Amino acid sequence: MSALDRPRIAKLLKDGQPGAAVDVSGWVRTRRDSKQAFSFIELNDGSCMANLQVVVDANVPGYAEAIKQVTTGASIRVTGELTASPGAKQRVELQAKTLTVLGTADAVKYPLQKKGHSFEFLREIAHLRARTNTFGAIARVRNCVCDSIHRFFQSRGFLYVHTPIITTSDCEGAGEMFQVTTLGVGRGTRDEGLGKETSGPVTAAGAATPSLDPRPSSLDPYANDFFGKKASLTVSGQLEGETFACAVGPVYTFGPTFRAENSNTTRHLAEFWMIEPEMPFYELPDNMQLAEEFIKTIVRDVLERCPEDMAFFNERIDKNVLATLNHILEKDFRRVSYTEAIEIVTQADRKWEYPVKWGDNMQAEHERFLTEEHFKQPIIVYDYPRTLKPFYMKCNADGKTVRAMDVLVPGVGEIIGGSQREEQLDVLLQRMEECDLNPEEYWWYVDLRRYGTVPHSGFGLGLERILLLVTGMQNIRDVIPYPRFPKSAEF
Ligand code: 4AD
Ligand code: MG
């Protein structure tokens, strides 16, 4: 049987029948030897949390030699017969007929020889941590969430569009972009002995000045750069998403997003994945409804499709995670205006690290208080002060607020940010001026308001934020395979 057709361990444990011939490969989790010249191997191939118990005895050719190399972390291939297991832990086990050691793992050096490493330590061996129960489960749940996201939009007729990773516009206007340039180290200046090696090909905007091509060709310092103007990694695909939504109907993007915010928190990454749907003819209440259905669908799918991994998270990571998720499914998300939210926070009987008043950004402590303690459920905060939000959000008639919405959930805080978009040309231009943006640099975005403008809305969900919610994990660096954060991009 070719490797393509061999059932993996998840399938064997679920459907495998005693008597079936089996050919299986994976990594050894543990080995126990009995005095009667046979051994139990716990074999894992990543297809599920559970291991396949393999029984190897002296009838297996080369048993005595091979078994010594079967240590934790080694990779092996076993053929044999599935038998009903006398043990209570599993329905079936594998009685080996042949055993091949594919790759050994030095028992002294293998970092996962022992169990119970801290998440901090495992981050330093990110290339191996997926072999642990926790990180294997996270990988499977992350996959399930991504599949659920595509199904959610595909079943509703949304088109998946790919917006650029390299861009020349700052969607959020927060100046947190990583610059993309071929000037700098190793290019132009170094050969000419000019400048210092301050910046690599990608630098945080503002963090280091890129060395520039010294040839006097243009006033624009980027005229000789690869794209002929200043380019960066995208902080959001929204603006480009809007152009497609206003042509082909509802769309969504799902891709990597980059932010050079220097925040060393358990909720921020420098590289994260964001899902951004954009819908023509949707107003803010429609946008909220879609966001709520979206979150609930993901939660429901994970509970349904990953029961074993979810039971593990509930037992080992967060004893309340299943209760929290079931609670989320039961209730309608509460809609709370920003003004109301600030009132609740300021009237609450507690001392805040950062006191707030109307017009201030709510801090994580306020958001967490609202969703975890006051409402005890997910909430959607809407109609934020215009001074706090980006230029593209639709202005309300009160002249003070915009049609923004943030979805806040217990345990995490903000997982979604979105809004209805300003579709009126004159108001948009005025907002750009307020935000100190040059409309000429956004000419193509402004064009949408010139030619067949329509009301439209959208939002962005942080993939890793919803993974924190569904797994109960505490640190965002542990729900992405290779986290990027200040001073860290080793793997
Ligand atoms: O609230 P944000 O900044 O909104 C936007 O980018 C809009 N353009 C989205 C839209 O309307 N199309 O980011 C959206 C979400 C946040 O709610 C959060 O879940 C996640 O993206 N996010 C981050 N996740 C991890 N690390 C970071 N540094 C994040 N910044 C935002
Ligand atoms: Mg936000």
Short mmCIF file of C-alpha atoms and ligand atoms in Angstrom, two decimals:
data_model
loop_
_atom_site.label_atom_id
_atom_site.label_comp_id
_atom_site.label_asym_id
_atom_site.label_seq_id
_atom_site.Cartn_x
_atom_site.Cartn_y
_atom_site.Cartn_z
CA MET A 1 0.00 0.00 0.00
CA SER A 2 1.45 3.39 -0.92
CA ALA A 3 1.88 6.05 1.76
CA LEU A 4 -1.01 7.92 0.14
CA ASP A 5 -3.45 5.16 1.02
CA ARG A 6 -2.25 4.14 4.46
CA PRO A 7 -4.72 5.13 7.15
CA ARG A 8 -3.27 7.37 9.84
CA ILE A 9 -3.58 6.74 13.55
CA ALA A 10 -6.74 8.82 14.06
CA LYS A 11 -8.52 6.64 11.53
CA LEU A 12 -7.15 3.38 12.93
CA LEU A 13 -8.24 4.26 16.46
CA LYS A 14 -11.69 5.29 15.29
CA ASP A 15 -12.58 2.72 12.63
CA GLY A 16 -9.85 0.07 12.65
CA GLN A 17 -11.13 -3.48 13.11
CA PRO A 18 -9.29 -6.33 14.87
CA GLY A 19 -7.65 -8.51 12.26
CA ALA A 20 -6.87 -5.64 9.89
CA ALA A 21 -3.36 -5.52 8.42
CA VAL A 22 -1.73 -2.21 9.29
CA ASP A 23 1.31 -0.28 8.09
CA VAL A 24 1.87 2.83 10.16
CA SER A 25 4.62 5.39 10.74
CA GLY A 26 5.12 8.08 13.34
CA TRP A 27 7.13 9.36 16.29
CA VAL A 28 7.65 7.49 19.53
CA ARG A 29 6.18 9.18 22.58
CA THR A 30 7.19 6.54 25.13
CA ARG A 31 8.36 2.95 25.36
CA ARG A 32 7.86 0.53 28.23
CA ASP A 33 9.64 -2.83 28.33
CA SER A 34 8.34 -5.86 30.13
CA LYS A 35 10.56 -8.55 31.59
CA GLN A 36 9.04 -11.13 29.27
CA ALA A 37 10.86 -9.72 26.24
CA PHE A 38 8.18 -7.53 24.81
CA SER A 39 7.64 -3.76 24.71
CA PHE A 40 4.80 -1.29 24.49
CA ILE A 41 5.39 1.70 22.25
CA GLU A 42 3.12 4.74 22.34
CA LEU A 43 3.17 5.96 18.75
CA ASN A 44 1.90 9.35 17.58
CA ASP A 45 1.63 10.62 14.01
CA GLY A 46 -0.03 13.99 14.71
CA SER A 47 -3.38 13.00 13.24
CA CYS A 48 -4.92 13.07 16.71
CA MET A 49 -4.07 13.55 20.36
CA ALA A 50 -4.22 9.84 21.20
CA ASN A 51 -1.32 7.46 20.62
CA LEU A 52 -1.52 4.05 19.02
CA GLN A 53 -0.27 1.38 21.41
CA VAL A 54 2.13 -0.92 19.59
CA VAL A 55 3.13 -4.26 21.07
CA VAL A 56 6.52 -5.54 19.87
CA ASP A 57 7.92 -8.89 20.95
CA ALA A 58 10.76 -11.28 20.22
CA ASN A 59 8.94 -12.65 17.16
CA VAL A 60 9.67 -9.38 15.38
CA PRO A 61 12.87 -9.83 13.34
CA GLY A 62 15.78 -7.93 14.90
CA TYR A 63 13.71 -7.06 17.98
CA ALA A 64 16.56 -7.02 20.49
CA GLU A 65 18.68 -4.60 18.45
CA ALA A 66 15.94 -2.37 17.05
CA ILE A 67 14.08 -1.82 20.29
CA LYS A 68 17.09 -0.12 21.89
CA GLN A 69 16.78 2.66 19.31
CA VAL A 70 13.07 3.10 19.95
CA THR A 71 13.40 6.07 22.30
CA THR A 72 11.21 9.12 22.78
CA GLY A 73 11.29 11.22 19.62
CA ALA A 74 12.58 8.48 17.32
CA SER A 75 10.63 7.84 14.13
CA ILE A 76 9.56 4.30 13.27
CA ARG A 77 7.51 2.32 10.80
CA VAL A 78 5.57 -0.68 12.01
CA THR A 79 3.58 -3.29 10.12
CA GLY A 80 1.38 -5.83 11.83
CA GLU A 81 -2.14 -6.69 12.81
CA LEU A 82 -4.71 -4.69 14.70
CA THR A 83 -6.01 -6.57 17.75
CA ALA A 84 -8.66 -5.87 20.34
CA SER A 85 -6.84 -4.23 23.23
CA PRO A 86 -7.09 -5.81 26.65
CA GLY A 87 -6.26 -2.43 28.16
CA ALA A 88 -9.07 -0.07 29.15
CA LYS A 89 -7.43 2.98 27.55
CA GLN A 90 -7.91 1.98 23.94
CA ARG A 91 -10.22 -0.13 21.82
CA VAL A 92 -7.52 -1.53 19.54
CA GLU A 93 -3.76 -1.88 19.57
CA LEU A 94 -1.17 -2.96 17.02
CA GLN A 95 0.62 -6.29 17.30
CA ALA A 96 3.83 -5.68 15.37
CA LYS A 97 5.21 -8.08 12.75
CA THR A 98 7.99 -5.79 11.54
CA LEU A 99 9.65 -2.75 13.07
CA THR A 100 11.88 -0.30 11.19
CA VAL A 101 13.65 2.56 12.90
CA LEU A 102 13.52 5.43 10.41
CA GLY A 103 15.38 7.98 12.50
CA THR A 104 16.87 7.80 15.97
CA ALA A 105 16.64 10.57 18.60
CA ASP A 106 19.49 10.71 21.08
CA ALA A 107 17.85 10.08 24.44
CA VAL A 108 20.32 12.37 26.19
CA LYS A 109 19.98 15.30 23.82
CA TYR A 110 16.37 15.22 22.60
CA PRO A 111 14.79 18.30 24.21
CA LEU A 112 11.36 16.69 24.59
CA GLN A 113 12.66 13.64 26.39
CA LYS A 114 11.03 14.93 29.55
CA LYS A 115 7.45 16.12 29.83
CA GLY A 116 6.11 19.25 31.45
CA HIS A 117 8.26 21.97 29.85
CA SER A 118 7.07 25.55 30.27
CA PHE A 119 5.55 27.37 27.29
CA GLU A 120 8.42 29.87 27.53
CA PHE A 121 10.96 27.09 27.06
CA LEU A 122 8.96 25.51 24.24
CA ARG A 123 8.94 28.85 22.38
CA GLU A 124 12.72 28.50 22.17
CA ILE A 125 12.34 25.16 20.42
CA ALA A 126 9.43 26.16 18.20
CA HIS A 127 10.67 23.70 15.55
CA LEU A 128 9.92 20.80 17.90
CA ARG A 129 7.03 22.03 20.02
CA ALA A 130 4.37 20.76 17.58
CA ARG A 131 5.35 17.27 18.81
CA THR A 132 3.87 17.99 22.23
CA ASN A 133 0.22 17.33 23.07
CA THR A 134 -0.60 21.02 23.51
CA PHE A 135 0.97 22.28 20.30
CA GLY A 136 -0.28 19.37 18.24
CA ALA A 137 -3.79 20.18 19.46
CA ILE A 138 -3.32 23.87 18.65
CA ALA A 139 -2.17 23.00 15.12
CA ARG A 140 -5.27 20.86 14.55
CA VAL A 141 -7.66 23.42 16.03
CA ARG A 142 -6.05 26.21 14.03
CA ASN A 143 -6.56 24.16 10.89
CA CYS A 144 -10.18 23.53 11.83
CA VAL A 145 -10.80 27.26 12.42
CA CYS A 146 -9.33 28.14 9.01
CA ASP A 147 -11.48 25.54 7.30
CA SER A 148 -14.54 26.79 9.16
CA ILE A 149 -13.79 30.38 8.07
CA HIS A 150 -13.60 29.45 4.39
CA ARG A 151 -16.76 27.35 4.61
CA PHE A 152 -18.63 30.15 6.38
CA PHE A 153 -17.96 32.63 3.59
CA GLN A 154 -18.06 30.20 0.68
CA SER A 155 -21.48 28.89 1.76
CA ARG A 156 -22.74 32.50 1.75
CA GLY A 157 -21.40 33.29 -1.73
CA PHE A 158 -18.52 35.53 -0.63
CA LEU A 159 -15.53 35.56 -2.99
CA TYR A 160 -12.09 34.94 -1.55
CA VAL A 161 -9.84 37.73 -2.82
CA HIS A 162 -6.10 38.13 -2.41
CA THR A 163 -5.09 41.61 -1.48
CA PRO A 164 -1.44 42.63 -1.72
CA ILE A 165 1.08 42.01 1.03
CA ILE A 166 3.32 44.81 -0.21
CA THR A 167 1.52 48.12 -0.28
CA THR A 168 2.15 51.85 -0.43
CA SER A 169 -0.86 52.90 1.68
CA ASP A 170 -1.30 52.76 5.44
CA CYS A 171 -4.87 51.55 5.96
CA GLU A 172 -5.05 52.12 9.69
CA GLY A 173 -3.05 55.35 9.58
CA ALA A 174 -1.27 54.36 12.76
CA GLY A 175 2.24 54.44 11.30
CA GLU A 176 3.02 50.90 12.39
CA MET A 177 4.29 49.63 9.07
CA PHE A 178 7.38 47.56 8.28
CA GLN A 179 9.14 49.15 5.37
CA VAL A 180 10.04 47.07 2.33
CA THR A 181 13.12 48.25 0.49
CA THR A 182 16.02 46.97 -1.54
CA LEU A 183 18.10 49.96 -0.51
CA GLY A 184 20.22 49.73 2.60
CA VAL A 185 22.47 46.97 3.80
CA GLY A 186 24.28 45.26 0.99
CA ARG A 187 22.78 47.54 -1.62
CA GLY A 188 24.09 50.78 -2.98
CA THR A 189 25.48 52.45 0.06
CA ARG A 190 27.63 49.75 1.57
CA ASP A 191 29.60 49.24 -1.62
CA GLU A 192 30.12 52.96 -1.77
CA GLY A 193 31.13 53.05 1.84
CA LEU A 194 28.30 55.35 2.79
CA GLY A 195 26.06 55.11 5.77
CA LYS A 196 26.00 52.53 8.51
CA GLU A 197 24.45 49.11 8.46
CA THR A 198 21.40 50.27 10.32
CA SER A 199 18.61 48.59 8.45
CA GLY A 200 17.92 45.31 6.75
CA PRO A 201 15.78 45.01 3.66
CA VAL A 202 12.69 45.30 5.86
CA THR A 203 12.78 47.87 8.62
CA ALA A 204 10.21 49.22 11.01
CA ALA A 205 9.07 52.55 9.69
CA GLY A 206 10.68 55.25 11.72
CA ALA A 207 12.85 52.82 13.64
CA ALA A 208 15.83 53.18 11.37
CA THR A 209 16.41 55.39 8.39
CA PRO A 210 17.17 53.28 5.33
CA SER A 211 20.38 54.09 3.58
CA LEU A 212 19.49 55.70 0.31
CA ASP A 213 20.82 55.38 -3.16
CA PRO A 214 23.29 58.25 -3.25
CA ARG A 215 22.75 59.04 -6.94
CA PRO A 216 21.14 62.46 -7.21
CA SER A 217 18.16 61.53 -9.34
CA SER A 218 15.04 62.75 -7.63
CA LEU A 219 13.74 64.59 -4.62
CA ASP A 220 11.75 61.52 -3.64
CA PRO A 221 14.25 59.48 -1.62
CA TYR A 222 12.49 56.32 -2.77
CA ALA A 223 12.56 57.12 -6.48
CA ASN A 224 15.41 54.64 -6.93
CA ASP A 225 13.97 52.05 -4.61
CA PHE A 226 12.44 48.88 -6.04
CA PHE A 227 8.88 50.19 -6.30
CA GLY A 228 9.84 53.77 -7.02
CA LYS A 229 8.09 54.93 -3.88
CA LYS A 230 7.98 54.09 -0.21
CA ALA A 231 6.51 50.63 0.24
CA SER A 232 5.61 48.57 3.30
CA LEU A 233 4.09 45.31 4.46
CA THR A 234 0.34 45.61 4.73
CA VAL A 235 -1.41 46.28 8.04
CA SER A 236 -4.79 45.39 6.50
CA GLY A 237 -6.24 44.32 3.16
CA GLN A 238 -9.37 46.35 3.74
CA LEU A 239 -8.89 49.20 1.29
CA GLU A 240 -8.22 46.86 -1.62
CA GLY A 241 -11.01 44.59 -0.35
CA GLU A 242 -13.44 47.48 -0.63
CA THR A 243 -12.61 47.96 -4.30
CA PHE A 244 -13.58 44.35 -5.01
CA ALA A 245 -16.68 44.41 -2.81
CA CYS A 246 -17.85 47.39 -4.82
CA ALA A 247 -17.50 45.35 -8.01
CA VAL A 248 -18.22 41.68 -7.40
CA GLY A 249 -20.25 41.75 -4.19
CA PRO A 250 -19.33 40.37 -0.78
CA VAL A 251 -15.69 39.32 -0.51
CA TYR A 252 -13.23 38.27 2.15
CA THR A 253 -9.48 38.34 2.49
CA PHE A 254 -7.56 35.93 4.67
CA GLY A 255 -3.86 36.52 4.88
CA PRO A 256 -0.83 37.57 6.85
CA THR A 257 -0.82 41.06 8.28
CA PHE A 258 2.11 42.98 9.73
CA ARG A 259 2.33 45.57 12.44
CA ALA A 260 5.50 47.14 13.79
CA GLU A 261 3.85 48.14 17.05
CA ASN A 262 6.40 47.72 19.76
CA SER A 263 4.00 46.13 22.18
CA ASN A 264 5.26 43.19 24.16
CA THR A 265 1.86 41.92 25.22
CA THR A 266 0.20 38.51 25.28
CA ARG A 267 -2.30 39.81 22.68
CA HIS A 268 -0.06 41.30 19.98
CA LEU A 269 2.10 39.83 17.25
CA ALA A 270 4.18 41.63 14.64
CA GLU A 271 2.90 39.11 12.06
CA PHE A 272 -0.62 37.77 12.43
CA TRP A 273 -3.38 36.46 10.20
CA MET A 274 -6.49 38.47 9.61
CA ILE A 275 -9.81 37.67 7.98
CA GLU A 276 -11.50 40.72 6.49
CA PRO A 277 -14.95 40.43 4.91
CA GLU A 278 -16.28 43.47 3.04
CA MET A 279 -19.92 43.73 1.99
CA PRO A 280 -21.64 46.23 -0.31
CA PHE A 281 -25.07 47.44 0.83
CA TYR A 282 -24.46 46.34 4.44
CA GLU A 283 -24.98 48.93 7.16
CA LEU A 284 -23.58 48.73 10.68
CA PRO A 285 -26.32 46.48 12.16
CA ASP A 286 -25.88 44.04 9.24
CA ASN A 287 -22.14 44.07 9.86
CA MET A 288 -22.68 43.26 13.56
CA GLN A 289 -25.03 40.42 12.72
CA LEU A 290 -22.54 38.88 10.30
CA ALA A 291 -19.72 39.19 12.86
CA GLU A 292 -21.84 37.46 15.51
CA GLU A 293 -22.85 34.61 13.19
CA PHE A 294 -19.23 34.30 12.10
CA ILE A 295 -17.82 33.91 15.62
CA LYS A 296 -20.57 31.50 16.63
CA THR A 297 -20.04 29.35 13.55
CA ILE A 298 -16.32 29.03 14.26
CA VAL A 299 -16.96 28.13 17.91
CA ARG A 300 -19.64 25.58 16.99
CA ASP A 301 -17.44 23.97 14.33
CA VAL A 302 -14.47 23.61 16.67
CA LEU A 303 -16.61 22.02 19.40
CA GLU A 304 -18.13 19.65 16.89
CA ARG A 305 -15.02 18.70 14.90
CA CYS A 306 -12.26 18.74 17.53
CA PRO A 307 -13.89 17.15 20.60
CA GLU A 308 -10.76 15.31 21.70
CA ASP A 309 -8.49 18.35 21.47
CA MET A 310 -11.10 20.55 23.13
CA ALA A 311 -11.43 18.10 26.02
CA PHE A 312 -7.67 18.35 26.44
CA PHE A 313 -7.73 22.17 26.52
CA ASN A 314 -10.55 22.08 29.05
CA GLU A 315 -8.67 19.68 31.27
CA ARG A 316 -5.13 20.99 30.96
CA ILE A 317 -5.22 24.61 29.82
CA ASP A 318 -8.40 26.34 31.00
CA LYS A 319 -10.97 24.49 33.08
CA ASN A 320 -13.69 26.89 31.89
CA VAL A 321 -13.05 26.93 28.17
CA LEU A 322 -15.88 24.59 27.19
CA ALA A 323 -18.34 26.37 29.48
CA THR A 324 -17.27 29.75 28.07
CA LEU A 325 -17.69 28.57 24.49
CA ASN A 326 -21.08 26.98 25.12
CA HIS A 327 -22.20 30.15 26.85
CA ILE A 328 -21.11 32.19 23.82
CA LEU A 329 -23.29 30.03 21.60
CA GLU A 330 -26.35 30.43 23.80
CA LYS A 331 -26.62 34.19 24.07
CA ASP A 332 -27.06 37.06 21.65
CA PHE A 333 -24.03 39.35 21.70
CA ARG A 334 -24.94 42.52 23.60
CA ARG A 335 -24.75 45.74 21.56
CA VAL A 336 -23.40 48.59 23.70
CA SER A 337 -22.59 52.09 22.47
CA TYR A 338 -19.17 53.48 23.33
CA THR A 339 -20.88 56.23 25.33
CA GLU A 340 -22.76 53.65 27.39
CA ALA A 341 -19.59 51.59 27.83
CA ILE A 342 -17.67 54.59 29.18
CA GLU A 343 -20.51 55.32 31.59
CA ILE A 344 -20.42 51.77 32.91
CA VAL A 345 -16.65 51.85 33.31
CA THR A 346 -16.52 55.24 35.01
CA GLN A 347 -19.35 54.35 37.38
CA ALA A 348 -17.88 50.96 38.28
CA ASP A 349 -16.71 50.65 41.84
CA ARG A 350 -13.06 50.00 41.19
CA LYS A 351 -9.69 51.56 40.82
CA TRP A 352 -8.38 51.64 37.25
CA GLU A 353 -4.76 51.67 36.33
CA TYR A 354 -5.75 54.00 33.49
CA PRO A 355 -8.80 56.13 34.37
CA VAL A 356 -10.87 56.96 31.26
CA LYS A 357 -13.36 59.59 30.20
CA TRP A 358 -15.46 60.05 27.06
CA GLY A 359 -13.10 60.50 24.12
CA ASP A 360 -10.35 58.21 25.47
CA ASN A 361 -9.36 54.85 24.11
CA MET A 362 -10.54 52.08 26.38
CA GLN A 363 -7.65 50.03 27.71
CA ALA A 364 -7.59 46.26 27.94
CA GLU A 365 -8.57 46.44 31.63
CA HIS A 366 -11.80 48.29 30.76
CA GLU A 367 -12.66 46.05 27.83
CA ARG A 368 -12.05 42.92 29.87
CA PHE A 369 -14.15 44.31 32.75
CA LEU A 370 -17.08 44.98 30.41
CA THR A 371 -17.12 41.60 28.71
CA GLU A 372 -15.94 39.41 31.61
CA GLU A 373 -17.46 40.98 34.68
CA HIS A 374 -20.18 43.43 33.80
CA PHE A 375 -21.96 41.71 30.90
CA LYS A 376 -20.30 38.30 31.29
CA GLN A 377 -20.69 37.59 27.58
CA PRO A 378 -19.42 38.84 24.22
CA ILE A 379 -20.35 42.45 23.51
CA ILE A 380 -20.23 44.68 20.46
CA VAL A 381 -19.21 48.24 21.27
CA TYR A 382 -20.22 50.69 18.54
CA ASP A 383 -20.27 54.41 17.68
CA TYR A 384 -16.80 55.39 18.88
CA PRO A 385 -15.53 58.98 18.97
CA ARG A 386 -14.30 59.92 15.50
CA THR A 387 -10.99 61.12 16.91
CA LEU A 388 -10.14 57.55 17.99
CA LYS A 389 -10.80 55.80 14.70
CA PRO A 390 -9.34 55.70 11.17
CA PHE A 391 -10.41 58.00 8.34
CA TYR A 392 -12.52 55.45 6.45
CA MET A 393 -15.24 54.96 9.08
CA LYS A 394 -18.64 56.45 8.35
CA CYS A 395 -19.46 59.61 10.30
CA ASN A 396 -22.61 59.76 12.35
CA ALA A 397 -24.98 62.72 12.15
CA ASP A 398 -23.98 63.81 15.68
CA GLY A 399 -20.68 65.04 14.25
CA LYS A 400 -18.82 63.35 17.10
CA THR A 401 -18.90 59.62 16.51
CA VAL A 402 -18.29 57.13 13.72
CA ARG A 403 -20.05 53.89 12.81
CA ALA A 404 -17.30 51.70 14.29
CA MET A 405 -17.75 48.37 16.02
CA ASP A 406 -15.41 46.29 18.17
CA VAL A 407 -16.33 42.79 19.27
CA LEU A 408 -15.02 42.04 22.78
CA VAL A 409 -15.03 38.53 24.25
CA PRO A 410 -14.30 37.14 27.71
CA GLY A 411 -10.73 36.03 28.28
CA VAL A 412 -9.31 37.88 25.30
CA GLY A 413 -10.82 41.35 24.84
CA GLU A 414 -11.02 42.72 21.29
CA ILE A 415 -11.15 40.07 18.60
CA ILE A 416 -12.88 42.02 15.84
CA GLY A 417 -12.62 45.62 14.70
CA GLY A 418 -14.77 46.97 11.91
CA SER A 419 -17.15 49.64 10.69
CA GLN A 420 -19.53 50.91 8.12
CA ARG A 421 -17.41 52.82 5.58
CA GLU A 422 -17.77 56.47 4.65
CA GLU A 423 -19.22 56.36 1.14
CA GLN A 424 -19.75 60.10 0.63
CA LEU A 425 -16.93 61.78 -1.28
CA ASP A 426 -17.02 65.15 0.46
CA VAL A 427 -17.17 63.69 3.98
CA LEU A 428 -14.37 61.25 3.22
CA LEU A 429 -12.14 64.04 1.93
CA GLN A 430 -12.86 66.07 5.02
CA ARG A 431 -11.99 63.12 7.26
CA MET A 432 -8.73 62.58 5.38
CA GLU A 433 -7.82 66.18 6.01
CA GLU A 434 -8.66 65.77 9.71
CA CYS A 435 -6.42 62.71 9.82
CA ASP A 436 -3.60 64.50 8.02
CA LEU A 437 -3.75 62.20 5.01
CA ASN A 438 -3.13 63.25 1.43
CA PRO A 439 -6.11 62.24 -0.77
CA GLU A 440 -3.79 62.11 -3.77
CA GLU A 441 -1.98 59.17 -2.23
CA TYR A 442 -5.32 57.39 -1.84
CA TRP A 443 -6.69 58.50 -5.22
CA TRP A 444 -7.85 55.01 -6.19
CA TYR A 445 -9.67 54.56 -2.87
CA VAL A 446 -11.31 57.96 -3.21
CA ASP A 447 -12.36 57.02 -6.77
CA LEU A 448 -14.76 54.44 -5.32
CA ARG A 449 -16.76 57.38 -3.95
CA ARG A 450 -16.71 59.07 -7.35
CA TYR A 451 -18.01 56.20 -9.44
CA GLY A 452 -21.09 54.36 -8.26
CA THR A 453 -20.53 54.75 -4.54
CA VAL A 454 -22.66 52.54 -2.25
CA PRO A 455 -23.08 52.06 1.47
CA HIS A 456 -20.80 49.25 2.56
CA SER A 457 -19.27 47.70 5.66
CA GLY A 458 -16.69 45.20 6.81
CA PHE A 459 -14.57 44.03 9.68
CA GLY A 460 -11.34 42.25 10.56
CA LEU A 461 -11.01 39.20 12.78
CA GLY A 462 -7.59 38.38 14.21
CA LEU A 463 -7.09 34.64 13.67
CA GLU A 464 -4.77 34.26 16.65
CA ARG A 465 -7.14 36.19 18.89
CA ILE A 466 -10.00 33.79 18.17
CA LEU A 467 -7.60 30.91 18.72
CA LEU A 468 -6.92 32.27 22.21
CA LEU A 469 -10.67 32.25 22.76
CA VAL A 470 -11.30 28.70 21.59
CA THR A 471 -8.23 27.06 23.13
CA GLY A 472 -8.10 28.99 26.40
CA MET A 473 -4.36 29.56 25.80
CA GLN A 474 -3.01 32.65 27.52
CA ASN A 475 -0.29 33.89 25.19
CA ILE A 476 -0.80 34.75 21.51
CA ARG A 477 2.79 33.62 20.82
CA ASP A 478 1.67 30.06 21.44
CA VAL A 479 -1.20 29.87 18.93
CA ILE A 480 0.83 30.66 15.80
CA PRO A 481 3.52 28.23 14.60
CA TYR A 482 6.36 30.74 14.51
CA PRO A 483 5.60 33.94 16.42
CA ARG A 484 7.14 37.24 15.40
CA PHE A 485 7.50 39.88 18.09
CA PRO A 486 10.09 42.49 19.05
CA LYS A 487 13.58 40.94 18.97
CA SER A 488 12.27 37.58 17.90
CA ALA A 489 12.21 35.95 14.49
CA GLU A 490 14.56 33.01 15.03
CA PHE A 491 12.79 30.26 13.16
O1 4AD B 1 -8.98 46.64 14.73
P1 4AD B 1 -8.04 46.45 13.58
O2 4AD B 1 -6.79 47.26 13.58
O3 4AD B 1 -8.90 46.71 12.28
C1 4AD B 1 -8.44 46.72 11.00
O4 4AD B 1 -7.33 46.45 10.64
C2 4AD B 1 -9.53 46.98 9.98
N1 4AD B 1 -8.89 47.42 8.72
C3 4AD B 1 -10.36 45.75 9.79
C4 4AD B 1 -11.48 45.91 8.81
O5 4AD B 1 -12.41 46.65 9.10
N2 4AD B 1 -11.39 45.28 7.66
O6 4AD B 1 -7.60 44.91 13.51
C5 4AD B 1 -8.58 43.93 13.38
C6 4AD B 1 -8.31 42.77 14.31
C7 4AD B 1 -8.29 43.13 15.78
O7 4AD B 1 -9.58 43.18 16.32
C8 4AD B 1 -7.48 41.98 16.35
O8 4AD B 1 -8.27 40.82 16.49
C9 4AD B 1 -6.46 41.72 15.25
O9 4AD B 1 -7.01 42.24 14.06
N3 4AD B 1 -5.19 42.39 15.53
C10 4AD B 1 -4.08 41.76 15.97
N4 4AD B 1 -3.86 40.47 16.29
C11 4AD B 1 -2.62 40.13 16.71
N5 4AD B 1 -1.60 41.01 16.82
C12 4AD B 1 -1.78 42.33 16.52
N6 4AD B 1 -0.76 43.18 16.61
C13 4AD B 1 -3.07 42.75 16.08
N7 4AD B 1 -3.60 43.93 15.69
C14 4AD B 1 -4.88 43.69 15.37
MG MG B 2 -9.06 47.52 16.61
#
